[in-house]
Amino acid sequence: MNPKPEPNKPRLSFCIPTYNFGQFLPQTLDSIISQDNGHIEIVIVDGNSTDNTDQIIHEYQQRFPRLTFFKRDKRCGVDRDILKSVELAQSDYCWLFSADDVLSPGAIDLIFQNLTGQWNIAILNFMLCDYNLNPITSHDILNSADKHKTYNWSDPAELNDYLSRSLTSTALFSFISSIIVNRNDWLAADPCTEFHDSCWIIQAKAYAIAKNNLTLWYYPDPVFLKRGENDSFLYLGIAGRVELALDKFPAIAQHFWGKNSPIHRAAKRVTRNEISFSSLLVFKEKASQHNESLTKLYNVIRRSWIRYKRDHLSFLIIRLFPISLIYQLRDLCKKNASLFRMVKSIQTKLDL
């Protein structure tokens, strides 16, 4: 899993898909380039952005020659852009990274210290932040006190231990910036062509790797900042975004492992953890802002969210809760940064 490095060949590629994220890219690139150790590269695939992404990238290429930029002539979707970025990479490992997140100091040194060849996928923790990258709270991925640990998915006991500890969908490869993959294993696995427009190509490819051999390294301390309130999938609409999580995310696990398999059950559970009562109140308010039909959102909730008897009462409260009050509470939090962090931290813990 860890081939002998060739002279002048990078060992770690930051593979970044982007679309109209020019306002965020400088912070992202600065956080990477400032930690350059001479053995990294950056690969950016642009889905035909209409903002100033081109100009920004060309300026950074003058400072950092190991930056490959590929711009499409039409928008093809994030899945295909991720696949293209790994294809263009030259290194042994690819850190799949979002164009609006920011590396924490020392993150690259940490990863290089752990490029041991003993794992082919890493899942890394992060700090949840607001839109301006003000830290709120650490994310929860696994219920584990271990500093860091590897899990061999070919061992049923280790796999079951991992699944039982999983708290959020990040544990099952949902979040791009948390994932480092062995490039050769990624390329050798099934191409997963049926999932190239699913928004879940990383999860599909990780499961394809697992069908061959997956040893996963988990690191629990935050190594980057995740920008909040900047959901790239909201173009699907609010109901579509909720459906993407509750229905389509577990469907990938069902495809690879079967209905009611341990991995499929875990996928359903962790997405239900994340799409919580408080989250659905926020989605209701956002739907009203975008003049979307609440009927579609309610249908998704009714079909895919309700699991327990108490959920019926929660659903009734969601339907009756005044949108104006949700808006006032969110507006108050946005105007008071300390209050926002406190509420967000409490919500995060309660949702789990």
Tab-separated table of C-alpha atoms in Angstrom:
chain	number	residue	atom	x	y	z
A	1	MET	CA	0.000	0.000	0.000
A	2	ASN	CA	3.010	2.280	0.302
A	3	PRO	CA	5.252	2.063	-2.780
A	4	LYS	CA	8.814	3.336	-2.632
A	5	PRO	CA	8.705	7.032	-3.588
A	6	GLU	CA	10.282	8.079	-6.845
A	7	PRO	CA	12.773	10.984	-6.870
A	8	ASN	CA	11.001	14.362	-6.952
A	9	LYS	CA	7.615	12.673	-6.862
A	10	PRO	CA	5.160	14.167	-4.333
A	11	ARG	CA	3.860	11.832	-1.649
A	12	LEU	CA	0.637	13.704	-0.913
A	13	SER	CA	-1.737	15.445	-3.326
A	14	PHE	CA	-4.449	17.838	-2.242
A	15	CYS	CA	-7.273	17.059	-4.675
A	16	ILE	CA	-9.707	19.969	-4.705
A	17	PRO	CA	-12.892	20.137	-6.791
A	18	THR	CA	-14.355	23.628	-7.010
A	19	TYR	CA	-17.156	25.619	-8.545
A	20	ASN	CA	-17.501	29.379	-7.949
A	21	PHE	CA	-15.571	29.242	-4.675
A	22	GLY	CA	-13.106	31.974	-5.644
A	23	GLN	CA	-13.805	33.971	-2.502
A	24	PHE	CA	-12.721	31.038	-0.312
A	25	LEU	CA	-9.830	29.563	-2.304
A	26	PRO	CA	-7.100	31.968	-1.085
A	27	GLN	CA	-7.615	30.943	2.549
A	28	THR	CA	-7.661	27.272	1.595
A	29	LEU	CA	-4.536	27.472	-0.562
A	30	ASP	CA	-2.629	29.638	1.911
A	31	SER	CA	-3.264	27.106	4.668
A	32	ILE	CA	-1.763	24.351	2.488
A	33	ILE	CA	1.126	26.193	0.856
A	34	SER	CA	2.274	27.679	4.174
A	35	GLN	CA	2.946	24.114	5.361
A	36	ASP	CA	4.736	22.922	2.212
A	37	ASN	CA	7.499	20.447	2.967
A	38	GLY	CA	8.565	19.956	-0.655
A	39	HIS	CA	6.656	16.695	-1.027
A	40	ILE	CA	3.102	17.868	-1.675
A	41	GLU	CA	1.193	18.988	-4.728
A	42	ILE	CA	-2.206	20.612	-5.284
A	43	VAL	CA	-4.621	19.522	-7.999
A	44	ILE	CA	-7.662	21.717	-8.618
A	45	VAL	CA	-10.469	20.700	-10.965
A	46	ASP	CA	-12.837	23.546	-11.731
A	47	GLY	CA	-16.341	22.747	-12.917
A	48	ASN	CA	-16.439	25.751	-15.275
A	49	SER	CA	-16.683	28.489	-12.636
A	50	THR	CA	-18.014	31.884	-13.671
A	51	ASP	CA	-16.285	33.840	-10.895
A	52	ASN	CA	-12.612	34.841	-10.569
A	53	THR	CA	-11.324	31.324	-9.829
A	54	ASP	CA	-9.093	31.325	-12.950
A	55	GLN	CA	-7.297	34.511	-11.940
A	56	ILE	CA	-6.776	33.341	-8.373
A	57	ILE	CA	-5.329	29.984	-9.433
A	58	HIS	CA	-2.980	31.532	-11.977
A	59	GLU	CA	-1.639	33.892	-9.313
A	60	TYR	CA	-1.024	31.021	-6.924
A	61	GLN	CA	0.716	28.989	-9.609
A	62	GLN	CA	3.375	31.709	-9.750
A	63	ARG	CA	4.047	31.149	-6.054
A	64	PHE	CA	3.589	27.380	-6.001
A	65	PRO	CA	4.563	25.616	-9.254
A	66	ARG	CA	3.299	22.226	-8.002
A	67	LEU	CA	-0.273	23.342	-8.550
A	68	THR	CA	-2.150	21.653	-11.403
A	69	PHE	CA	-5.258	23.416	-12.649
A	70	PHE	CA	-7.830	21.732	-14.870
A	71	LYS	CA	-10.877	23.717	-15.943
A	72	ARG	CA	-13.825	22.039	-17.617
A	73	ASP	CA	-15.703	23.636	-20.489
A	74	LYS	CA	-19.016	22.697	-18.881
A	75	ARG	CA	-20.260	21.787	-15.440
A	76	CYS	CA	-20.064	18.029	-14.862
A	77	GLY	CA	-20.785	17.738	-11.143
A	78	VAL	CA	-18.667	17.299	-8.041
A	79	ASP	CA	-18.372	13.507	-8.380
A	80	ARG	CA	-16.679	13.677	-11.769
A	81	ASP	CA	-14.471	16.553	-10.620
A	82	ILE	CA	-13.274	14.521	-7.639
A	83	LEU	CA	-12.517	11.553	-9.885
A	84	LYS	CA	-10.627	13.788	-12.329
A	85	SER	CA	-8.541	15.343	-9.567
A	86	VAL	CA	-7.354	11.916	-8.366
A	87	GLU	CA	-6.672	10.886	-11.958
A	88	LEU	CA	-4.431	13.947	-12.460
A	89	ALA	CA	-2.594	13.526	-9.163
A	90	GLN	CA	0.970	12.198	-9.162
A	91	SER	CA	1.403	11.131	-5.560
A	92	ASP	CA	0.897	7.995	-3.506
A	93	TYR	CA	-1.857	9.511	-1.363
A	94	CYS	CA	-4.640	11.946	-2.166
A	95	TRP	CA	-6.193	14.217	0.446
A	96	LEU	CA	-9.633	14.971	-0.963
A	97	PHE	CA	-10.219	18.539	0.139
A	98	SER	CA	-12.980	21.123	-0.084
A	99	ALA	CA	-12.252	24.504	-1.669
A	100	ASP	CA	-13.610	26.388	1.356
A	101	ASP	CA	-12.032	24.518	4.282
A	102	VAL	CA	-8.732	25.447	5.940
A	103	LEU	CA	-5.890	23.270	7.246
A	104	SER	CA	-4.863	23.634	10.865
A	105	PRO	CA	-1.182	24.423	11.558
A	106	GLY	CA	0.949	21.298	11.627
A	107	ALA	CA	-1.601	19.161	9.760
A	108	ILE	CA	0.734	18.203	6.912
A	109	ASP	CA	3.566	17.212	9.255
A	110	LEU	CA	1.101	15.089	11.200
A	111	ILE	CA	-0.014	13.234	8.072
A	112	PHE	CA	3.527	12.623	6.867
A	113	GLN	CA	4.440	11.163	10.255
A	114	ASN	CA	1.633	8.653	9.740
A	115	LEU	CA	2.174	7.705	6.080
A	116	THR	CA	3.289	4.305	7.292
A	117	GLY	CA	1.793	2.150	4.556
A	118	GLN	CA	-0.393	0.417	7.137
A	119	TRP	CA	-3.656	1.958	5.895
A	120	ASN	CA	-5.263	2.889	2.583
A	121	ILE	CA	-7.981	5.291	3.765
A	122	ALA	CA	-7.756	7.852	6.554
A	123	ILE	CA	-10.651	9.633	8.237
A	124	LEU	CA	-9.636	12.851	9.962
A	125	ASN	CA	-11.536	14.959	12.423
A	126	PHE	CA	-12.228	18.696	12.142
A	127	MET	CA	-13.476	21.783	13.922
A	128	LEU	CA	-16.997	22.929	13.130
A	129	CYS	CA	-16.973	26.661	12.374
A	130	ASP	CA	-19.355	29.395	11.322
A	131	TYR	CA	-19.316	30.950	7.868
A	132	ASN	CA	-16.320	33.127	8.790
A	133	LEU	CA	-14.355	30.165	10.165
A	134	ASN	CA	-14.801	31.126	13.803
A	135	PRO	CA	-14.498	27.811	15.692
A	136	ILE	CA	-17.622	26.469	17.398
A	137	THR	CA	-16.924	22.927	18.546
A	138	SER	CA	-15.065	19.791	17.561
A	139	HIS	CA	-16.949	17.378	15.341
A	140	ASP	CA	-17.876	13.911	16.613
A	141	ILE	CA	-17.081	10.993	14.292
A	142	LEU	CA	-16.489	7.964	16.500
A	143	ASN	CA	-17.397	7.286	20.097
A	144	SER	CA	-13.828	6.456	20.961
A	145	ALA	CA	-11.255	7.568	23.495
A	146	ASP	CA	-8.394	6.292	21.367
A	147	LYS	CA	-5.855	8.895	20.268
A	148	HIS	CA	-5.765	7.289	16.855
A	149	LYS	CA	-6.414	3.786	15.645
A	150	THR	CA	-6.548	1.589	12.556
A	151	TYR	CA	-9.471	-0.678	11.738
A	152	ASN	CA	-9.211	-3.631	9.367
A	153	TRP	CA	-12.610	-3.937	7.688
A	154	SER	CA	-11.780	-7.485	6.595
A	155	ASP	CA	-11.901	-8.510	10.245
A	156	PRO	CA	-15.601	-8.778	11.256
A	157	ALA	CA	-14.823	-7.928	14.883
A	158	GLU	CA	-12.896	-4.764	13.951
A	159	LEU	CA	-15.551	-3.735	11.426
A	160	ASN	CA	-18.361	-4.195	13.937
A	161	ASP	CA	-16.387	-2.280	16.546
A	162	TYR	CA	-15.920	0.581	14.098
A	163	LEU	CA	-19.574	0.638	13.049
A	164	SER	CA	-20.803	0.525	16.631
A	165	ARG	CA	-18.631	3.541	17.466
A	166	SER	CA	-19.787	5.567	14.426
A	167	LEU	CA	-21.735	8.680	15.394
A	168	THR	CA	-22.026	10.686	12.197
A	169	SER	CA	-21.934	10.061	8.457
A	170	THR	CA	-18.334	11.298	8.350
A	171	ALA	CA	-17.404	7.856	9.700
A	172	LEU	CA	-18.817	6.375	6.494
A	173	PHE	CA	-16.977	8.681	4.062
A	174	SER	CA	-19.527	11.479	3.630
A	175	PHE	CA	-17.285	14.515	4.074
A	176	ILE	CA	-14.639	15.259	1.488
A	177	SER	CA	-12.012	17.084	3.561
A	178	SER	CA	-11.874	14.250	6.099
A	179	ILE	CA	-10.674	11.687	3.559
A	180	ILE	CA	-7.174	10.667	2.493
A	181	VAL	CA	-6.971	7.712	0.109
A	182	ASN	CA	-4.209	5.549	-1.303
A	183	ARG	CA	-4.306	6.593	-4.958
A	184	ASN	CA	-3.371	3.200	-6.411
A	185	ASP	CA	-6.111	1.461	-4.431
A	186	TRP	CA	-8.621	4.116	-5.481
A	187	LEU	CA	-7.759	3.689	-9.155
A	188	ALA	CA	-7.714	-0.111	-8.951
A	189	ALA	CA	-11.156	-0.336	-7.352
A	190	ASP	CA	-14.422	-0.528	-9.276
A	191	PRO	CA	-15.002	2.764	-11.165
A	192	CYS	CA	-18.525	3.014	-9.696
A	193	THR	CA	-19.855	4.592	-12.897
A	194	GLU	CA	-23.454	4.257	-11.699
A	195	PHE	CA	-22.645	6.718	-8.906
A	196	HIS	CA	-20.888	9.425	-10.929
A	197	ASP	CA	-23.838	11.767	-10.480
A	198	SER	CA	-24.905	10.668	-7.002
A	199	CYS	CA	-22.994	13.299	-4.952
A	200	TRP	CA	-21.623	10.305	-2.998
A	201	ILE	CA	-18.779	9.100	-5.219
A	202	ILE	CA	-16.279	9.152	-2.332
A	203	GLN	CA	-18.454	6.820	-0.290
A	204	ALA	CA	-18.984	4.531	-3.299
A	205	LYS	CA	-15.252	4.364	-4.072
A	206	ALA	CA	-14.404	3.720	-0.419
A	207	TYR	CA	-16.841	0.801	-0.364
A	208	ALA	CA	-15.358	-0.473	-3.638
A	209	ILE	CA	-11.904	-0.379	-2.034
A	210	ALA	CA	-13.306	-2.192	0.994
A	211	LYS	CA	-14.506	-5.013	-1.256
A	212	ASN	CA	-10.821	-5.657	-1.971
A	213	ASN	CA	-9.090	-4.624	1.242
A	214	LEU	CA	-9.675	-1.654	3.523
A	215	THR	CA	-7.571	-0.708	6.493
A	216	LEU	CA	-8.835	2.581	7.870
A	217	TRP	CA	-6.827	4.975	10.005
A	218	TYR	CA	-8.896	7.207	12.245
A	219	TYR	CA	-7.470	10.388	13.776
A	220	PRO	CA	-9.787	12.044	16.331
A	221	ASP	CA	-8.210	15.468	16.897
A	222	PRO	CA	-9.216	18.334	14.563
A	223	VAL	CA	-6.745	18.854	11.714
A	224	PHE	CA	-8.744	21.399	9.709
A	225	LEU	CA	-11.537	23.951	9.979
A	226	LYS	CA	-14.855	23.207	8.292
A	227	ARG	CA	-16.655	26.300	7.059
A	228	GLY	CA	-20.313	26.227	8.107
A	229	GLU	CA	-23.443	27.601	6.437
A	230	ASN	CA	-21.981	26.946	2.991
A	231	ASP	CA	-23.668	23.740	1.852
A	232	SER	CA	-22.723	23.000	-1.765
A	233	PHE	CA	-25.691	20.646	-2.203
A	234	LEU	CA	-28.437	23.199	-1.565
A	235	TYR	CA	-28.812	23.566	-5.327
A	236	LEU	CA	-30.879	20.383	-5.005
A	237	GLY	CA	-33.453	22.308	-2.998
A	238	ILE	CA	-34.144	21.869	0.696
A	239	ALA	CA	-36.248	18.736	0.334
A	240	GLY	CA	-33.705	17.348	-2.142
A	241	ARG	CA	-30.862	18.035	0.285
A	242	VAL	CA	-32.607	16.188	3.114
A	243	GLU	CA	-33.472	13.322	0.776
A	244	LEU	CA	-29.832	13.138	-0.344
A	245	ALA	CA	-28.818	12.418	3.228
A	246	LEU	CA	-31.676	10.295	4.513
A	247	ASP	CA	-32.379	8.207	1.400
A	248	LYS	CA	-29.501	8.311	-1.047
A	249	PHE	CA	-26.600	8.057	1.402
A	250	PRO	CA	-27.783	4.742	2.926
A	251	ALA	CA	-28.706	3.517	-0.570
A	252	ILE	CA	-24.998	3.406	-1.500
A	253	ALA	CA	-24.312	1.118	1.452
A	254	GLN	CA	-27.270	-1.060	0.499
A	255	HIS	CA	-25.936	-1.389	-3.062
A	256	PHE	CA	-22.539	-2.664	-1.903
A	257	TRP	CA	-23.425	-4.576	1.251
A	258	GLY	CA	-27.115	-5.452	1.036
A	259	LYS	CA	-30.243	-4.258	2.781
A	260	ASN	CA	-30.072	-4.496	6.567
A	261	SER	CA	-26.378	-5.385	6.487
A	262	PRO	CA	-24.391	-3.941	9.415
A	263	ILE	CA	-22.951	-1.200	7.170
A	264	HIS	CA	-26.371	-0.325	5.732
A	265	ARG	CA	-27.912	-0.145	9.206
A	266	ALA	CA	-25.045	2.043	10.392
A	267	ALA	CA	-25.488	4.369	7.397
A	268	LYS	CA	-29.178	4.802	8.200
A	269	ARG	CA	-28.460	5.410	11.870
A	270	VAL	CA	-25.725	8.020	11.435
A	271	THR	CA	-27.680	10.046	8.899
A	272	ARG	CA	-30.647	10.010	11.249
A	273	ASN	CA	-28.302	11.323	13.961
A	274	GLU	CA	-27.349	14.278	11.770
A	275	ILE	CA	-30.752	15.160	10.336
A	276	SER	CA	-32.151	15.876	13.778
A	277	PHE	CA	-35.204	17.688	15.109
A	278	SER	CA	-33.317	20.977	15.348
A	279	SER	CA	-31.849	20.480	11.873
A	280	LEU	CA	-35.305	19.970	10.400
A	281	LEU	CA	-36.540	23.203	11.983
A	282	VAL	CA	-33.687	25.013	10.241
A	283	PHE	CA	-34.483	23.271	6.945
A	284	LYS	CA	-38.120	24.347	7.300
A	285	GLU	CA	-37.081	27.978	7.709
A	286	LYS	CA	-34.681	27.752	4.741
A	287	ALA	CA	-37.393	26.224	2.566
A	288	SER	CA	-39.633	29.183	3.296
A	289	GLN	CA	-36.816	31.596	2.368
A	290	HIS	CA	-36.421	29.887	-1.008
A	291	ASN	CA	-40.180	29.779	-1.629
A	292	GLU	CA	-40.087	26.002	-1.718
A	293	SER	CA	-43.105	23.877	-1.048
A	294	LEU	CA	-43.021	22.606	2.516
A	295	THR	CA	-45.114	19.666	1.344
A	296	LYS	CA	-42.056	18.141	-0.355
A	297	LEU	CA	-39.978	18.537	2.785
A	298	TYR	CA	-42.716	17.075	4.963
A	299	ASN	CA	-43.071	14.091	2.634
A	300	VAL	CA	-39.345	13.321	2.939
A	301	ILE	CA	-39.516	13.631	6.724
A	302	ARG	CA	-42.580	11.397	6.903
A	303	ARG	CA	-41.075	8.770	4.593
A	304	SER	CA	-37.461	8.635	5.747
A	305	TRP	CA	-36.981	10.406	9.083
A	306	ILE	CA	-39.680	9.015	11.345
A	307	ARG	CA	-38.434	5.821	13.020
A	308	TYR	CA	-39.811	5.857	16.567
A	309	LYS	CA	-43.174	6.655	18.138
A	310	ARG	CA	-41.810	9.868	19.646
A	311	ASP	CA	-40.843	11.044	16.149
A	312	HIS	CA	-44.512	11.503	15.261
A	313	LEU	CA	-44.822	14.112	18.025
A	314	SER	CA	-41.573	15.757	16.904
A	315	PHE	CA	-42.895	15.902	13.346
A	316	LEU	CA	-46.102	17.543	14.558
A	317	ILE	CA	-44.089	20.174	16.435
A	318	ILE	CA	-41.959	20.807	13.351
A	319	ARG	CA	-45.085	21.392	11.259
A	320	LEU	CA	-46.679	23.701	13.841
A	321	PHE	CA	-43.532	25.621	14.844
A	322	PRO	CA	-43.868	29.197	13.463
A	323	ILE	CA	-41.359	30.002	10.761
A	324	SER	CA	-41.139	33.573	12.037
A	325	LEU	CA	-39.919	32.311	15.419
A	326	ILE	CA	-37.269	30.080	13.826
A	327	TYR	CA	-36.099	33.066	11.791
A	328	GLN	CA	-35.947	35.319	14.869
A	329	LEU	CA	-33.903	32.777	16.818
A	330	ARG	CA	-31.458	32.304	13.922
A	331	ASP	CA	-31.192	36.060	13.378
A	332	LEU	CA	-30.475	36.636	17.055
A	333	CYS	CA	-27.728	34.017	17.019
A	334	LYS	CA	-26.122	35.485	13.911
A	335	LYS	CA	-25.936	38.917	15.531
A	336	ASN	CA	-24.383	37.557	18.708
A	337	ALA	CA	-21.347	35.410	17.955
A	338	SER	CA	-21.013	34.098	21.522
A	339	LEU	CA	-24.679	33.101	21.631
A	340	PHE	CA	-24.370	31.469	18.215
A	341	ARG	CA	-21.426	29.334	19.326
A	342	MET	CA	-23.181	28.322	22.522
A	343	VAL	CA	-26.404	27.326	20.763
A	344	LYS	CA	-24.556	25.528	17.972
A	345	SER	CA	-22.431	23.604	20.454
A	346	ILE	CA	-25.488	22.544	22.467
A	347	GLN	CA	-27.371	21.606	19.284
A	348	THR	CA	-24.437	19.518	18.050
A	349	LYS	CA	-24.253	17.556	21.284
A	350	LEU	CA	-28.020	17.088	21.524
A	351	ASP	CA	-28.269	15.940	17.913
A	352	LEU	CA	-25.906	13.063	18.629
